[in-house]
PDB file of C-alpha atoms and ligand atoms in Angstrom:
ATOM      1  CA  MET A1462      20.784  -3.877  -4.249  1.00 57.00           C
ATOM      2  CA  SER A1463      22.202  -5.591  -1.185  1.00 54.00           C
ATOM      3  CA  ALA A1464      21.424  -9.182  -0.435  1.00 66.00           C
ATOM      4  CA  THR A1465      20.527  -9.124   3.280  1.00 85.00           C
ATOM      5  CA  LYS A1466      17.400 -11.229   3.689  1.00 92.00           C
ATOM      6  CA  ARG A1467      14.541  -9.652   5.572  1.00 97.00           C
ATOM      7  CA  VAL A1468      11.013 -10.507   6.680  1.00 98.00           C
ATOM      8  CA  ALA A1469       8.572  -8.365   4.717  1.00 98.00           C
ATOM      9  CA  LEU A1470       4.868  -8.035   5.502  1.00 98.00           C
ATOM     10  CA  VAL A1471       2.641  -6.643   2.757  1.00 98.00           C
ATOM     11  CA  THR A1472      -0.970  -5.858   3.615  1.00 98.00           C
ATOM     12  CA  GLY A1473      -3.478  -6.730   0.912  1.00 96.00           C
ATOM     13  CA  GLY A1474      -0.882  -8.612  -1.101  1.00 94.00           C
ATOM     14  CA  MET A1475      -3.264 -10.740  -3.137  1.00 94.00           C
ATOM     15  CA  GLY A1476      -3.852  -9.161  -6.494  1.00 88.00           C
ATOM     16  CA  GLY A1477      -3.100  -5.696  -7.817  1.00 91.00           C
ATOM     17  CA  LEU A1478      -0.129  -3.734  -6.600  1.00 96.00           C
ATOM     18  CA  GLY A1479       0.293  -5.789  -3.447  1.00 97.00           C
ATOM     19  CA  GLU A1480       0.836  -9.005  -5.357  1.00 96.00           C
ATOM     20  CA  ALA A1481       3.474  -7.444  -7.606  1.00 97.00           C
ATOM     21  CA  ILE A1482       5.204  -6.098  -4.473  1.00 98.00           C
ATOM     22  CA  CYS A1483       5.158  -9.534  -2.816  1.00 97.00           C
ATOM     23  CA  ILE A1484       6.602 -11.173  -5.913  1.00 97.00           C
ATOM     24  CA  LYS A1485       9.359  -8.585  -6.314  1.00 97.00           C
ATOM     25  CA  LEU A1486      10.432  -8.871  -2.669  1.00 98.00           C
ATOM     26  CA  ALA A1487      10.340 -12.669  -2.884  1.00 97.00           C
ATOM     27  CA  MET A1488      12.475 -12.541  -6.061  1.00 96.00           C
ATOM     28  CA  LEU A1489      15.060 -10.587  -4.051  1.00 96.00           C
ATOM     29  CA  GLY A1490      15.177 -13.457  -1.556  1.00 96.00           C
ATOM     30  CA  HIS A1491      13.206 -11.880   1.273  1.00 97.00           C
ATOM     31  CA  THR A1492      10.741 -13.912   3.329  1.00 97.00           C
ATOM     32  CA  VAL A1493       7.423 -12.451   2.292  1.00 97.00           C
ATOM     33  CA  VAL A1494       4.110 -12.538   4.104  1.00 97.00           C
ATOM     34  CA  SER A1495       0.888 -11.157   2.685  1.00 97.00           C
ATOM     35  CA  THR A1496      -2.242 -10.401   4.640  1.00 97.00           C
ATOM     36  CA  TYR A1497      -5.690 -11.015   3.214  1.00 96.00           C
ATOM     37  CA  SER A1498      -9.101 -10.021   4.468  1.00 94.00           C
ATOM     38  CA  PRO A1499     -10.548 -12.824   6.610  1.00 92.00           C
ATOM     39  CA  GLY A1500     -13.511 -13.276   4.259  1.00 90.00           C
ATOM     40  CA  ASN A1501     -11.312 -14.012   1.232  1.00 91.00           C
ATOM     41  CA  ALA A1502     -12.150 -17.616   0.413  1.00 89.00           C
ATOM     42  CA  LYS A1503      -9.561 -17.756  -2.376  1.00 92.00           C
ATOM     43  CA  ALA A1504      -6.550 -17.215  -0.110  1.00 91.00           C
ATOM     44  CA  GLN A1505      -5.380 -20.837  -0.002  1.00 90.00           C
ATOM     45  CA  GLU A1506      -5.825 -21.183  -3.751  1.00 92.00           C
ATOM     46  CA  TRP A1507      -3.779 -18.008  -4.278  1.00 93.00           C
ATOM     47  CA  GLN A1508      -1.013 -19.255  -2.027  1.00 92.00           C
ATOM     48  CA  ALA A1509      -0.897 -22.586  -3.847  1.00 92.00           C
ATOM     49  CA  GLY A1510      -0.723 -20.753  -7.184  1.00 93.00           C
ATOM     50  CA  MET A1511       2.198 -18.691  -5.929  1.00 94.00           C
ATOM     51  CA  ARG A1512       4.047 -21.856  -4.940  1.00 93.00           C
ATOM     52  CA  VAL A1513       3.527 -23.316  -8.405  1.00 92.00           C
ATOM     53  CA  GLN A1514       5.173 -20.195  -9.830  1.00 94.00           C
ATOM     54  CA  GLY A1515       8.069 -20.714  -7.398  1.00 94.00           C
ATOM     55  CA  TYR A1516       7.230 -18.011  -4.865  1.00 95.00           C
ATOM     56  CA  ASP A1517       6.789 -19.214  -1.312  1.00 93.00           C
ATOM     57  CA  ILE A1518       4.662 -16.321  -0.085  1.00 96.00           C
ATOM     58  CA  LYS A1519       2.872 -16.989   3.156  1.00 94.00           C
ATOM     59  CA  ALA A1520      -0.578 -15.524   3.699  1.00 96.00           C
ATOM     60  CA  TYR A1521      -2.300 -14.666   6.971  1.00 96.00           C
ATOM     61  CA  PRO A1522      -5.856 -13.436   7.520  1.00 97.00           C
ATOM     62  CA  CYS A1523      -6.048  -9.928   8.903  1.00 98.00           C
ATOM     63  CA  ASP A1524      -8.736  -7.296   9.006  1.00 98.00           C
ATOM     64  CA  VAL A1525      -6.554  -4.203   8.818  1.00 98.00           C
ATOM     65  CA  THR A1526      -9.423  -2.021  10.049  1.00 98.00           C
ATOM     66  CA  ASP A1527      -9.581  -3.996  13.291  1.00 98.00           C
ATOM     67  CA  TRP A1528      -6.978  -3.430  16.003  1.00 98.00           C
ATOM     68  CA  ASN A1529      -7.352  -6.871  17.630  1.00 98.00           C
ATOM     69  CA  SER A1530      -7.083  -8.631  14.289  1.00 98.00           C
ATOM     70  CA  CYS A1531      -3.812  -6.776  13.575  1.00 98.00           C
ATOM     71  CA  VAL A1532      -2.418  -7.617  17.019  1.00 98.00           C
ATOM     72  CA  ALA A1533      -3.210 -11.311  16.510  1.00 98.00           C
ATOM     73  CA  CYS A1534      -1.949 -11.429  12.918  1.00 98.00           C
ATOM     74  CA  VAL A1535       1.428  -9.815  13.550  1.00 98.00           C
ATOM     75  CA  ALA A1536       1.956 -11.884  16.716  1.00 98.00           C
ATOM     76  CA  LYS A1537       1.365 -15.026  14.644  1.00 98.00           C
ATOM     77  CA  VAL A1538       3.719 -13.862  11.907  1.00 98.00           C
ATOM     78  CA  ALA A1539       6.408 -13.056  14.495  1.00 98.00           C
ATOM     79  CA  ALA A1540       6.046 -16.490  16.099  1.00 98.00           C
ATOM     80  CA  GLU A1541       5.920 -18.505  12.873  1.00 97.00           C
ATOM     81  CA  VAL A1542       8.091 -16.476  10.482  1.00 97.00           C
ATOM     82  CA  GLY A1543      10.023 -13.942  12.542  1.00 98.00           C
ATOM     83  CA  PRO A1544       9.935 -10.287  13.462  1.00 98.00           C
ATOM     84  CA  VAL A1545       8.884  -7.981  10.650  1.00 98.00           C
ATOM     85  CA  ASP A1546      11.694  -5.874   9.145  1.00 98.00           C
ATOM     86  CA  VAL A1547       9.774  -4.367   6.240  1.00 98.00           C
ATOM     87  CA  LEU A1548       6.119  -3.342   6.476  1.00 98.00           C
ATOM     88  CA  VAL A1549       4.290  -2.297   3.334  1.00 98.00           C
ATOM     89  CA  ASN A1550       0.946  -0.680   4.175  1.00 98.00           C
ATOM     90  CA  ASN A1551      -0.680  -1.412   0.851  1.00 98.00           C
ATOM     91  CA  ALA A1552      -4.241  -2.559   1.652  1.00 97.00           C
ATOM     92  CA  GLY A1553      -6.725  -0.080   0.292  1.00 97.00           C
ATOM     93  CA  ILE A1554     -10.184   0.310  -1.158  1.00 96.00           C
ATOM     94  CA  THR A1555     -12.130   2.892  -3.099  1.00 96.00           C
ATOM     95  CA  ARG A1556     -15.776   3.861  -2.676  1.00 97.00           C
ATOM     96  CA  ASP A1557     -15.925   6.547  -5.338  1.00 96.00           C
ATOM     97  CA  MET A1558     -18.888   8.900  -5.435  1.00 98.00           C
ATOM     98  CA  THR A1559     -19.401  12.620  -5.548  1.00 98.00           C
ATOM     99  CA  PHE A1560     -19.467  14.351  -2.164  1.00 98.00           C
ATOM    100  CA  LYS A1561     -23.168  15.012  -2.678  1.00 98.00           C
ATOM    101  CA  LYS A1562     -23.791  11.246  -2.674  1.00 98.00           C
ATOM    102  CA  MET A1563     -21.160  10.344  -0.068  1.00 98.00           C
ATOM    103  CA  ASP A1564     -22.638   8.875   3.097  1.00 98.00           C
ATOM    104  CA  ARG A1565     -21.038   8.111   6.412  1.00 98.00           C
ATOM    105  CA  VAL A1566     -20.673   4.380   5.680  1.00 98.00           C
ATOM    106  CA  ASN A1567     -18.599   4.960   2.553  1.00 98.00           C
ATOM    107  CA  TRP A1568     -16.548   7.681   4.215  1.00 98.00           C
ATOM    108  CA  ASP A1569     -15.746   5.437   7.195  1.00 98.00           C
ATOM    109  CA  ALA A1570     -14.989   2.355   5.111  1.00 98.00           C
ATOM    110  CA  VAL A1571     -12.282   4.169   3.154  1.00 98.00           C
ATOM    111  CA  ILE A1572     -10.772   5.985   6.143  1.00 98.00           C
ATOM    112  CA  HIS A1573     -10.678   2.783   8.223  1.00 98.00           C
ATOM    113  CA  THR A1574      -9.173   0.612   5.492  1.00 98.00           C
ATOM    114  CA  ASN A1575      -6.705   3.078   3.994  1.00 98.00           C
ATOM    115  CA  LEU A1576      -5.641   5.188   6.966  1.00 98.00           C
ATOM    116  CA  ASP A1577      -6.532   3.602  10.320  1.00 98.00           C
ATOM    117  CA  SER A1578      -4.869   0.443   8.996  1.00 98.00           C
ATOM    118  CA  CYS A1579      -1.514   2.260   8.965  1.00 98.00           C
ATOM    119  CA  PHE A1580      -1.808   2.888  12.688  1.00 98.00           C
ATOM    120  CA  ASN A1581      -3.097  -0.615  13.410  1.00 98.00           C
ATOM    121  CA  MET A1582      -0.298  -2.373  11.529  1.00 98.00           C
ATOM    122  CA  THR A1583       2.634  -0.035  12.105  1.00 99.00           C
ATOM    123  CA  LYS A1584       1.989  -0.053  15.839  1.00 98.00           C
ATOM    124  CA  GLN A1585       2.639  -3.817  15.874  1.00 98.00           C
ATOM    125  CA  VAL A1586       6.090  -3.571  14.298  1.00 98.00           C
ATOM    126  CA  ALA A1587       7.616  -0.140  14.945  1.00 98.00           C
ATOM    127  CA  ASP A1588       8.970  -0.764  18.466  1.00 98.00           C
ATOM    128  CA  GLY A1589      10.659  -3.985  17.361  1.00 98.00           C
ATOM    129  CA  MET A1590      12.283  -2.217  14.410  1.00 98.00           C
ATOM    130  CA  VAL A1591      13.593   0.493  16.730  1.00 98.00           C
ATOM    131  CA  ASP A1592      14.912  -2.105  19.184  1.00 98.00           C
ATOM    132  CA  ARG A1593      16.717  -3.942  16.380  1.00 98.00           C
ATOM    133  CA  ASN A1594      17.939  -0.667  14.887  1.00 98.00           C
ATOM    134  CA  TRP A1595      16.679  -1.519  11.402  1.00 98.00           C
ATOM    135  CA  GLY A1596      13.331  -1.186   9.701  1.00 98.00           C
ATOM    136  CA  ARG A1597      11.485  -0.032   6.623  1.00 98.00           C
ATOM    137  CA  ILE A1598       7.903   1.208   6.650  1.00 99.00           C
ATOM    138  CA  ILE A1599       6.458   1.953   3.238  1.00 99.00           C
ATOM    139  CA  ASN A1600       2.997   3.470   2.897  1.00 98.00           C
ATOM    140  CA  ILE A1601       1.287   3.097  -0.467  1.00 98.00           C
ATOM    141  CA  SER A1602      -0.635   6.313  -0.988  1.00 98.00           C
ATOM    142  CA  SER A1603      -1.814   7.799  -4.288  1.00 98.00           C
ATOM    143  CA  VAL A1604      -1.443  10.707  -6.683  1.00 97.00           C
ATOM    144  CA  ASN A1605      -5.012  11.449  -5.652  1.00 96.00           C
ATOM    145  CA  GLY A1606      -3.834  12.121  -2.098  1.00 97.00           C
ATOM    146  CA  GLN A1607      -1.557  14.762  -3.589  1.00 95.00           C
ATOM    147  CA  LYS A1608      -3.848  16.427  -6.101  1.00 93.00           C
ATOM    148  CA  GLY A1609      -7.369  15.332  -5.090  1.00 95.00           C
ATOM    149  CA  ALA A1610      -9.694  13.483  -7.460  1.00 94.00           C
ATOM    150  CA  PHE A1611     -13.255  13.977  -8.598  1.00 94.00           C
ATOM    151  CA  GLY A1612     -15.444  11.498  -6.697  1.00 97.00           C
ATOM    152  CA  GLN A1613     -12.804  10.699  -4.065  1.00 98.00           C
ATOM    153  CA  THR A1614     -13.165  13.007  -1.055  1.00 98.00           C
ATOM    154  CA  ASN A1615     -12.852   9.947   1.195  1.00 98.00           C
ATOM    155  CA  TYR A1616      -9.929   8.343  -0.648  1.00 98.00           C
ATOM    156  CA  SER A1617      -8.005  11.586  -1.211  1.00 98.00           C
ATOM    157  CA  ALA A1618      -8.364  12.464   2.477  1.00 98.00           C
ATOM    158  CA  ALA A1619      -7.151   9.029   3.594  1.00 98.00           C
ATOM    159  CA  LYS A1620      -4.241   8.991   1.139  1.00 98.00           C
ATOM    160  CA  ALA A1621      -3.132  12.515   2.088  1.00 98.00           C
ATOM    161  CA  GLY A1622      -3.387  11.454   5.738  1.00 98.00           C
ATOM    162  CA  MET A1623      -1.039   8.548   5.097  1.00 98.00           C
ATOM    163  CA  HIS A1624       1.702  10.935   4.107  1.00 98.00           C
ATOM    164  CA  GLY A1625       1.159  13.082   7.199  1.00 98.00           C
ATOM    165  CA  PHE A1626       1.606   9.871   9.187  1.00 98.00           C
ATOM    166  CA  THR A1627       4.797   9.091   7.252  1.00 98.00           C
ATOM    167  CA  LYS A1628       6.320  12.506   7.879  1.00 98.00           C
ATOM    168  CA  ALA A1629       5.573  12.529  11.610  1.00 98.00           C
ATOM    169  CA  LEU A1630       6.674   8.956  12.295  1.00 98.00           C
ATOM    170  CA  SER A1631       9.819   9.302  10.200  1.00 98.00           C
ATOM    171  CA  LEU A1632      10.971  12.085  12.541  1.00 98.00           C
ATOM    172  CA  GLU A1633      10.471   9.920  15.603  1.00 98.00           C
ATOM    173  CA  VAL A1634      12.488   6.942  14.345  1.00 98.00           C
ATOM    174  CA  ALA A1635      15.054   8.677  12.115  1.00 98.00           C
ATOM    175  CA  ARG A1636      17.949   8.041  14.512  1.00 98.00           C
ATOM    176  CA  LYS A1637      17.001   4.411  15.034  1.00 98.00           C
ATOM    177  CA  GLY A1638      17.790   2.901  11.643  1.00 98.00           C
ATOM    178  CA  VAL A1639      14.127   2.908  10.655  1.00 98.00           C
ATOM    179  CA  THR A1640      12.905   4.732   7.561  1.00 98.00           C
ATOM    180  CA  VAL A1641       9.301   5.639   6.828  1.00 99.00           C
ATOM    181  CA  ASN A1642       8.307   6.651   3.322  1.00 98.00           C
ATOM    182  CA  THR A1643       5.271   7.135   1.149  1.00 98.00           C
ATOM    183  CA  ILE A1644       4.934   6.023  -2.435  1.00 98.00           C
ATOM    184  CA  SER A1645       2.239   7.818  -4.400  1.00 98.00           C
ATOM    185  CA  PRO A1646       1.402   5.807  -7.494  1.00 98.00           C
ATOM    186  CA  GLY A1647      -0.645   7.324 -10.249  1.00 97.00           C
ATOM    187  CA  TYR A1648      -3.125   5.288 -12.251  1.00 96.00           C
ATOM    188  CA  ILE A1649      -1.786   1.731 -12.434  1.00 96.00           C
ATOM    189  CA  GLY A1650      -3.414  -1.006 -14.521  1.00 93.00           C
ATOM    190  CA  THR A1651      -5.009  -2.869 -11.630  1.00 91.00           C
ATOM    191  CA  GLN A1652      -8.563  -4.010 -10.996  1.00 87.00           C
ATOM    192  CA  MET A1653      -9.172  -0.858  -8.915  1.00 87.00           C
ATOM    193  CA  VAL A1654      -8.452   1.384 -11.883  1.00 91.00           C
ATOM    194  CA  MET A1655     -10.173  -0.874 -14.400  1.00 88.00           C
ATOM    195  CA  ALA A1656     -13.366  -0.439 -12.315  1.00 90.00           C
ATOM    196  CA  ILE A1657     -13.509   3.229 -13.366  1.00 92.00           C
ATOM    197  CA  PRO A1658     -16.152   3.680 -16.091  1.00 93.00           C
ATOM    198  CA  LYS A1659     -14.301   3.318 -19.412  1.00 93.00           C
ATOM    199  CA  GLU A1660     -15.536   6.616 -20.786  1.00 94.00           C
ATOM    200  CA  VAL A1661     -14.254   8.420 -17.665  1.00 92.00           C
ATOM    201  CA  LEU A1662     -10.891   6.659 -17.911  1.00 93.00           C
ATOM    202  CA  ASP A1663     -10.510   7.425 -21.629  1.00 94.00           C
ATOM    203  CA  SER A1664     -11.812  10.984 -21.638  1.00 95.00           C
ATOM    204  CA  LYS A1665     -10.846  12.348 -18.203  1.00 91.00           C
ATOM    205  CA  ILE A1666      -7.951  10.358 -16.811  1.00 92.00           C
ATOM    206  CA  ILE A1667      -5.602   9.015 -19.514  1.00 95.00           C
ATOM    207  CA  PRO A1668      -5.404  12.450 -21.198  1.00 95.00           C
ATOM    208  CA  GLN A1669      -4.028  13.820 -17.877  1.00 94.00           C
ATOM    209  CA  ILE A1670      -1.119  11.356 -17.883  1.00 96.00           C
ATOM    210  CA  PRO A1671       1.770  12.798 -19.912  1.00 96.00           C
ATOM    211  CA  MET A1672       3.008   9.300 -20.774  1.00 96.00           C
ATOM    212  CA  GLY A1673      -0.450   8.505 -22.144  1.00 96.00           C
ATOM    213  CA  ARG A1674      -0.688   5.113 -20.487  1.00 96.00           C
ATOM    214  CA  LEU A1675      -1.427   3.417 -17.184  1.00 96.00           C
ATOM    215  CA  GLY A1676       1.479   2.373 -15.007  1.00 97.00           C
ATOM    216  CA  LYS A1677       2.418  -1.264 -14.428  1.00 96.00           C
ATOM    217  CA  PRO A1678       2.279  -2.852 -10.945  1.00 97.00           C
ATOM    218  CA  GLU A1679       5.874  -4.048 -11.455  1.00 97.00           C
ATOM    219  CA  GLU A1680       7.012  -0.439 -11.868  1.00 98.00           C
ATOM    220  CA  VAL A1681       5.726   0.379  -8.388  1.00 98.00           C
ATOM    221  CA  ALA A1682       7.098  -2.885  -6.965  1.00 98.00           C
ATOM    222  CA  GLY A1683      10.590  -1.904  -8.124  1.00 98.00           C
ATOM    223  CA  LEU A1684      10.378   1.275  -6.078  1.00 98.00           C
ATOM    224  CA  VAL A1685       9.233  -0.670  -3.024  1.00 98.00           C
ATOM    225  CA  ALA A1686      12.233  -2.963  -3.487  1.00 98.00           C
ATOM    226  CA  TYR A1687      14.557   0.031  -3.522  1.00 98.00           C
ATOM    227  CA  LEU A1688      13.012   1.632  -0.420  1.00 98.00           C
ATOM    228  CA  SER A1689      13.289  -1.735   1.367  1.00 98.00           C
ATOM    229  CA  SER A1690      16.985  -2.025   0.610  1.00 97.00           C
ATOM    230  CA  GLU A1691      20.107  -1.124   2.567  1.00 97.00           C
ATOM    231  CA  GLU A1692      20.950   1.496  -0.071  1.00 97.00           C
ATOM    232  CA  ALA A1693      17.806   3.482   0.752  1.00 98.00           C
ATOM    233  CA  ALA A1694      18.918   4.058   4.369  1.00 98.00           C
ATOM    234  CA  PHE A1695      19.112   7.858   3.898  1.00 98.00           C
ATOM    235  CA  VAL A1696      15.653   8.178   2.318  1.00 98.00           C
ATOM    236  CA  THR A1697      13.019   8.939   4.935  1.00 98.00           C
ATOM    237  CA  GLY A1698       9.894  11.065   5.256  1.00 98.00           C
ATOM    238  CA  ALA A1699       9.742  11.195   1.454  1.00 98.00           C
ATOM    239  CA  ASN A1700       6.709  10.994  -0.785  1.00 98.00           C
ATOM    240  CA  ILE A1701       7.865   9.495  -4.049  1.00 98.00           C
ATOM    241  CA  ALA A1702       5.577   9.967  -7.027  1.00 97.00           C
ATOM    242  CA  ILE A1703       5.398   7.284  -9.710  1.00 98.00           C
ATOM    243  CA  ASN A1704       2.717   8.467 -12.050  1.00 97.00           C
ATOM    244  CA  GLY A1705       3.879   8.885 -15.643  1.00 97.00           C
ATOM    245  CA  GLY A1706       4.320  12.633 -15.141  1.00 95.00           C
ATOM    246  CA  GLN A1707       0.794  13.270 -13.892  1.00 94.00           C
ATOM    247  CA  HIS A1708       2.030  15.329 -10.931  1.00 77.00           C
ATOM    248  CA  MET A1709       3.030  17.987 -13.433  1.00 67.00           C
ATOM    249  CA  GLN A1710      -0.565  18.409 -14.640  1.00 59.00           C
TER     250      GLN A1710
HETATM  251  N1  LIG B2483     -13.334  15.294 -13.828  1.00 95.00           N
HETATM  252  C1  LIG B2483     -14.324  16.139 -14.163  1.00 95.00           C
HETATM  253  N2  LIG B2483     -15.598  15.761 -14.292  1.00 95.00           N
HETATM  254  C2  LIG B2483     -15.886  14.477 -14.056  1.00 95.00           C
HETATM  255  C3  LIG B2483     -14.910  13.547 -13.704  1.00 95.00           C
HETATM  256  C4  LIG B2483     -13.585  13.989 -13.588  1.00 95.00           C
HETATM  257  N3  LIG B2483     -12.594  13.168 -13.270  1.00 95.00           N
HETATM  258  N4  LIG B2483     -15.499  12.350 -13.532  1.00 95.00           N
HETATM  259  C5  LIG B2483     -16.809  12.530 -13.768  1.00 95.00           C
HETATM  260  N5  LIG B2483     -17.029  13.805 -14.092  1.00 95.00           N
HETATM  261  C6  LIG B2483     -18.310  14.428 -14.460  1.00 95.00           C
HETATM  262  C7  LIG B2483     -19.003  13.629 -15.551  1.00 95.00           C
HETATM  263  O1  LIG B2483     -18.491  13.979 -16.821  1.00 95.00           O
HETATM  264  C8  LIG B2483     -20.455  14.063 -15.353  1.00 95.00           C
HETATM  265  O2  LIG B2483     -20.618  15.354 -15.873  1.00 95.00           O
HETATM  266  P1  LIG B2483     -22.022  15.787 -16.518  1.00 95.00           P
HETATM  267  O3  LIG B2483     -23.023  15.661 -15.409  1.00 95.00           O
HETATM  268  O4  LIG B2483     -21.764  17.184 -16.937  1.00 95.00           O
HETATM  269  O5  LIG B2483     -22.250  14.831 -17.634  1.00 95.00           O
HETATM  270  C9  LIG B2483     -20.570  14.200 -13.828  1.00 95.00           C
HETATM  271  O6  LIG B2483     -19.212  14.365 -13.353  1.00 95.00           O
HETATM  272  C10 LIG B2483     -21.167  12.970 -13.182  1.00 95.00           C
HETATM  273  O7  LIG B2483     -20.386  11.851 -13.622  1.00 95.00           O
HETATM  274  P2  LIG B2483     -20.986  10.398 -13.663  1.00 95.00           P
HETATM  275  O8  LIG B2483     -22.144  10.312 -14.635  1.00 95.00           O
HETATM  276  O9  LIG B2483     -19.867   9.422 -13.856  1.00 95.00           O
HETATM  277  O10 LIG B2483     -21.618  10.326 -12.200  1.00 95.00           O
HETATM  278  P3  LIG B2483     -21.725   9.130 -11.246  1.00 95.00           P
HETATM  279  O11 LIG B2483     -22.353   9.643  -9.998  1.00 95.00           O
HETATM  280  O12 LIG B2483     -22.329   7.942 -11.927  1.00 95.00           O
HETATM  281  O13 LIG B2483     -20.202   8.724 -10.928  1.00 95.00           O
HETATM  282  C11 LIG B2483     -18.004   8.977 -10.179  1.00 95.00           C
HETATM  283  C12 LIG B2483     -19.324   9.672 -10.393  1.00 95.00           C
HETATM  284  C13 LIG B2483     -18.167   7.819  -9.202  1.00 95.00           C
HETATM  285  C14 LIG B2483     -17.075  10.004  -9.557  1.00 95.00           C
HETATM  286  C15 LIG B2483     -17.468   8.421 -11.505  1.00 95.00           C
HETATM  287  O14 LIG B2483     -17.406   9.472 -12.435  1.00 95.00           O
HETATM  288  C16 LIG B2483     -16.089   7.821 -11.355  1.00 95.00           C
HETATM  289  O15 LIG B2483     -15.942   6.677 -10.987  1.00 95.00           O
HETATM  290  N6  LIG B2483     -15.022   8.605 -11.648  1.00 95.00           N
HETATM  291  C17 LIG B2483     -13.666   8.162 -11.504  1.00 95.00           C
HETATM  292  C18 LIG B2483     -13.128   8.476 -10.124  1.00 95.00           C
HETATM  293  C19 LIG B2483     -11.654   8.132 -10.045  1.00 95.00           C
HETATM  294  O16 LIG B2483     -10.827   8.730 -10.715  1.00 95.00           O
HETATM  295  N7  LIG B2483     -11.305   7.133  -9.236  1.00 95.00           N
HETATM  296  C20 LIG B2483      -9.972   6.698  -9.164  1.00 95.00           C
HETATM  297  C21 LIG B2483     -10.022   5.219  -8.889  1.00 95.00           C
HETATM  298  S1  LIG B2483      -8.428   4.459  -9.080  1.00 95.00           S
HETATM  299  C22 LIG B2483      -7.606   4.877  -7.744  1.00 95.00           C
HETATM  300  O17 LIG B2483      -8.082   5.509  -6.849  1.00 95.00           O
HETATM  301  C23 LIG B2483      -6.200   4.392  -7.690  1.00 95.00           C
HETATM  302  C24 LIG B2483      -5.293   5.517  -7.462  1.00 95.00           C
HETATM  303  O18 LIG B2483      -4.800   5.655  -6.356  1.00 95.00           O
HETATM  304  C25 LIG B2483      -4.932   6.412  -8.576  1.00 95.00           C
END
């Protein structure tokens, strides 16, 4: 992949998929910034740990559900690091429960964090990308936005919505050197997936994955690296599945 250095902003980059994405982009020589939720007391510790491992990943507080917080965060990143070339909308939460038990609070929390965040963050960077004639917006969705999942009406709706956002925005910026794509990971061995009750994971989920295993965060990070590259300039409006064959189930 080409060696042009870019500024990459990854939302929710501490832990899970986001962290693997930050590390991969940093390994490629990009300047990487992660956001973390303002209440995360471990942010400084995390950043120090990254430095010890040789990755200089900067971290900025940002509540991705809150417009003003996103405005302030991206303005600070632009002033201190530079304009954002690559945005990875990765921050996401689950509040799994059957629709019967789903209340408004848990619906809103998931829609705000997983979907409204794409508007809040992308709005801060898209015009600049268009003006500079280069940009990459990568939305981390889910296999469950494609196929639905038991206990995830909120999450599946938000994740499916992310790809609608991708398709529409990609049309608007296609002639401006800016690509917008969705990645839909399947079940990856992160804390989010490990929170699923073990008997549900073993009896209902793993048997649906043709490869018979969970994915690795690094496998998704490699795809983000590709979509961020010069070589991926002709890929836009796509929804790329990375799920061990689960989409065939
Ligand atoms: N398919 C079919 N039936 C299922 C099921 C599934 N995936 N999951 C649960 N059920 C069934 C149970 O077997 C049980 O059936 P019986 O009543 O006949 O015994 C019934 O639904 C109720 O299940 P629980 O006892 O678990 O009910 P609960 O209210 O305590 O919990 C739940 C329900 C929250 C949905 C829980 O089952 C759960 O957490 N399921 C996993 C949901 C899931 O897949 N989340 C993905 C998280 S990872 C992620 O989202 C990352 C990504 O992008 C892929």
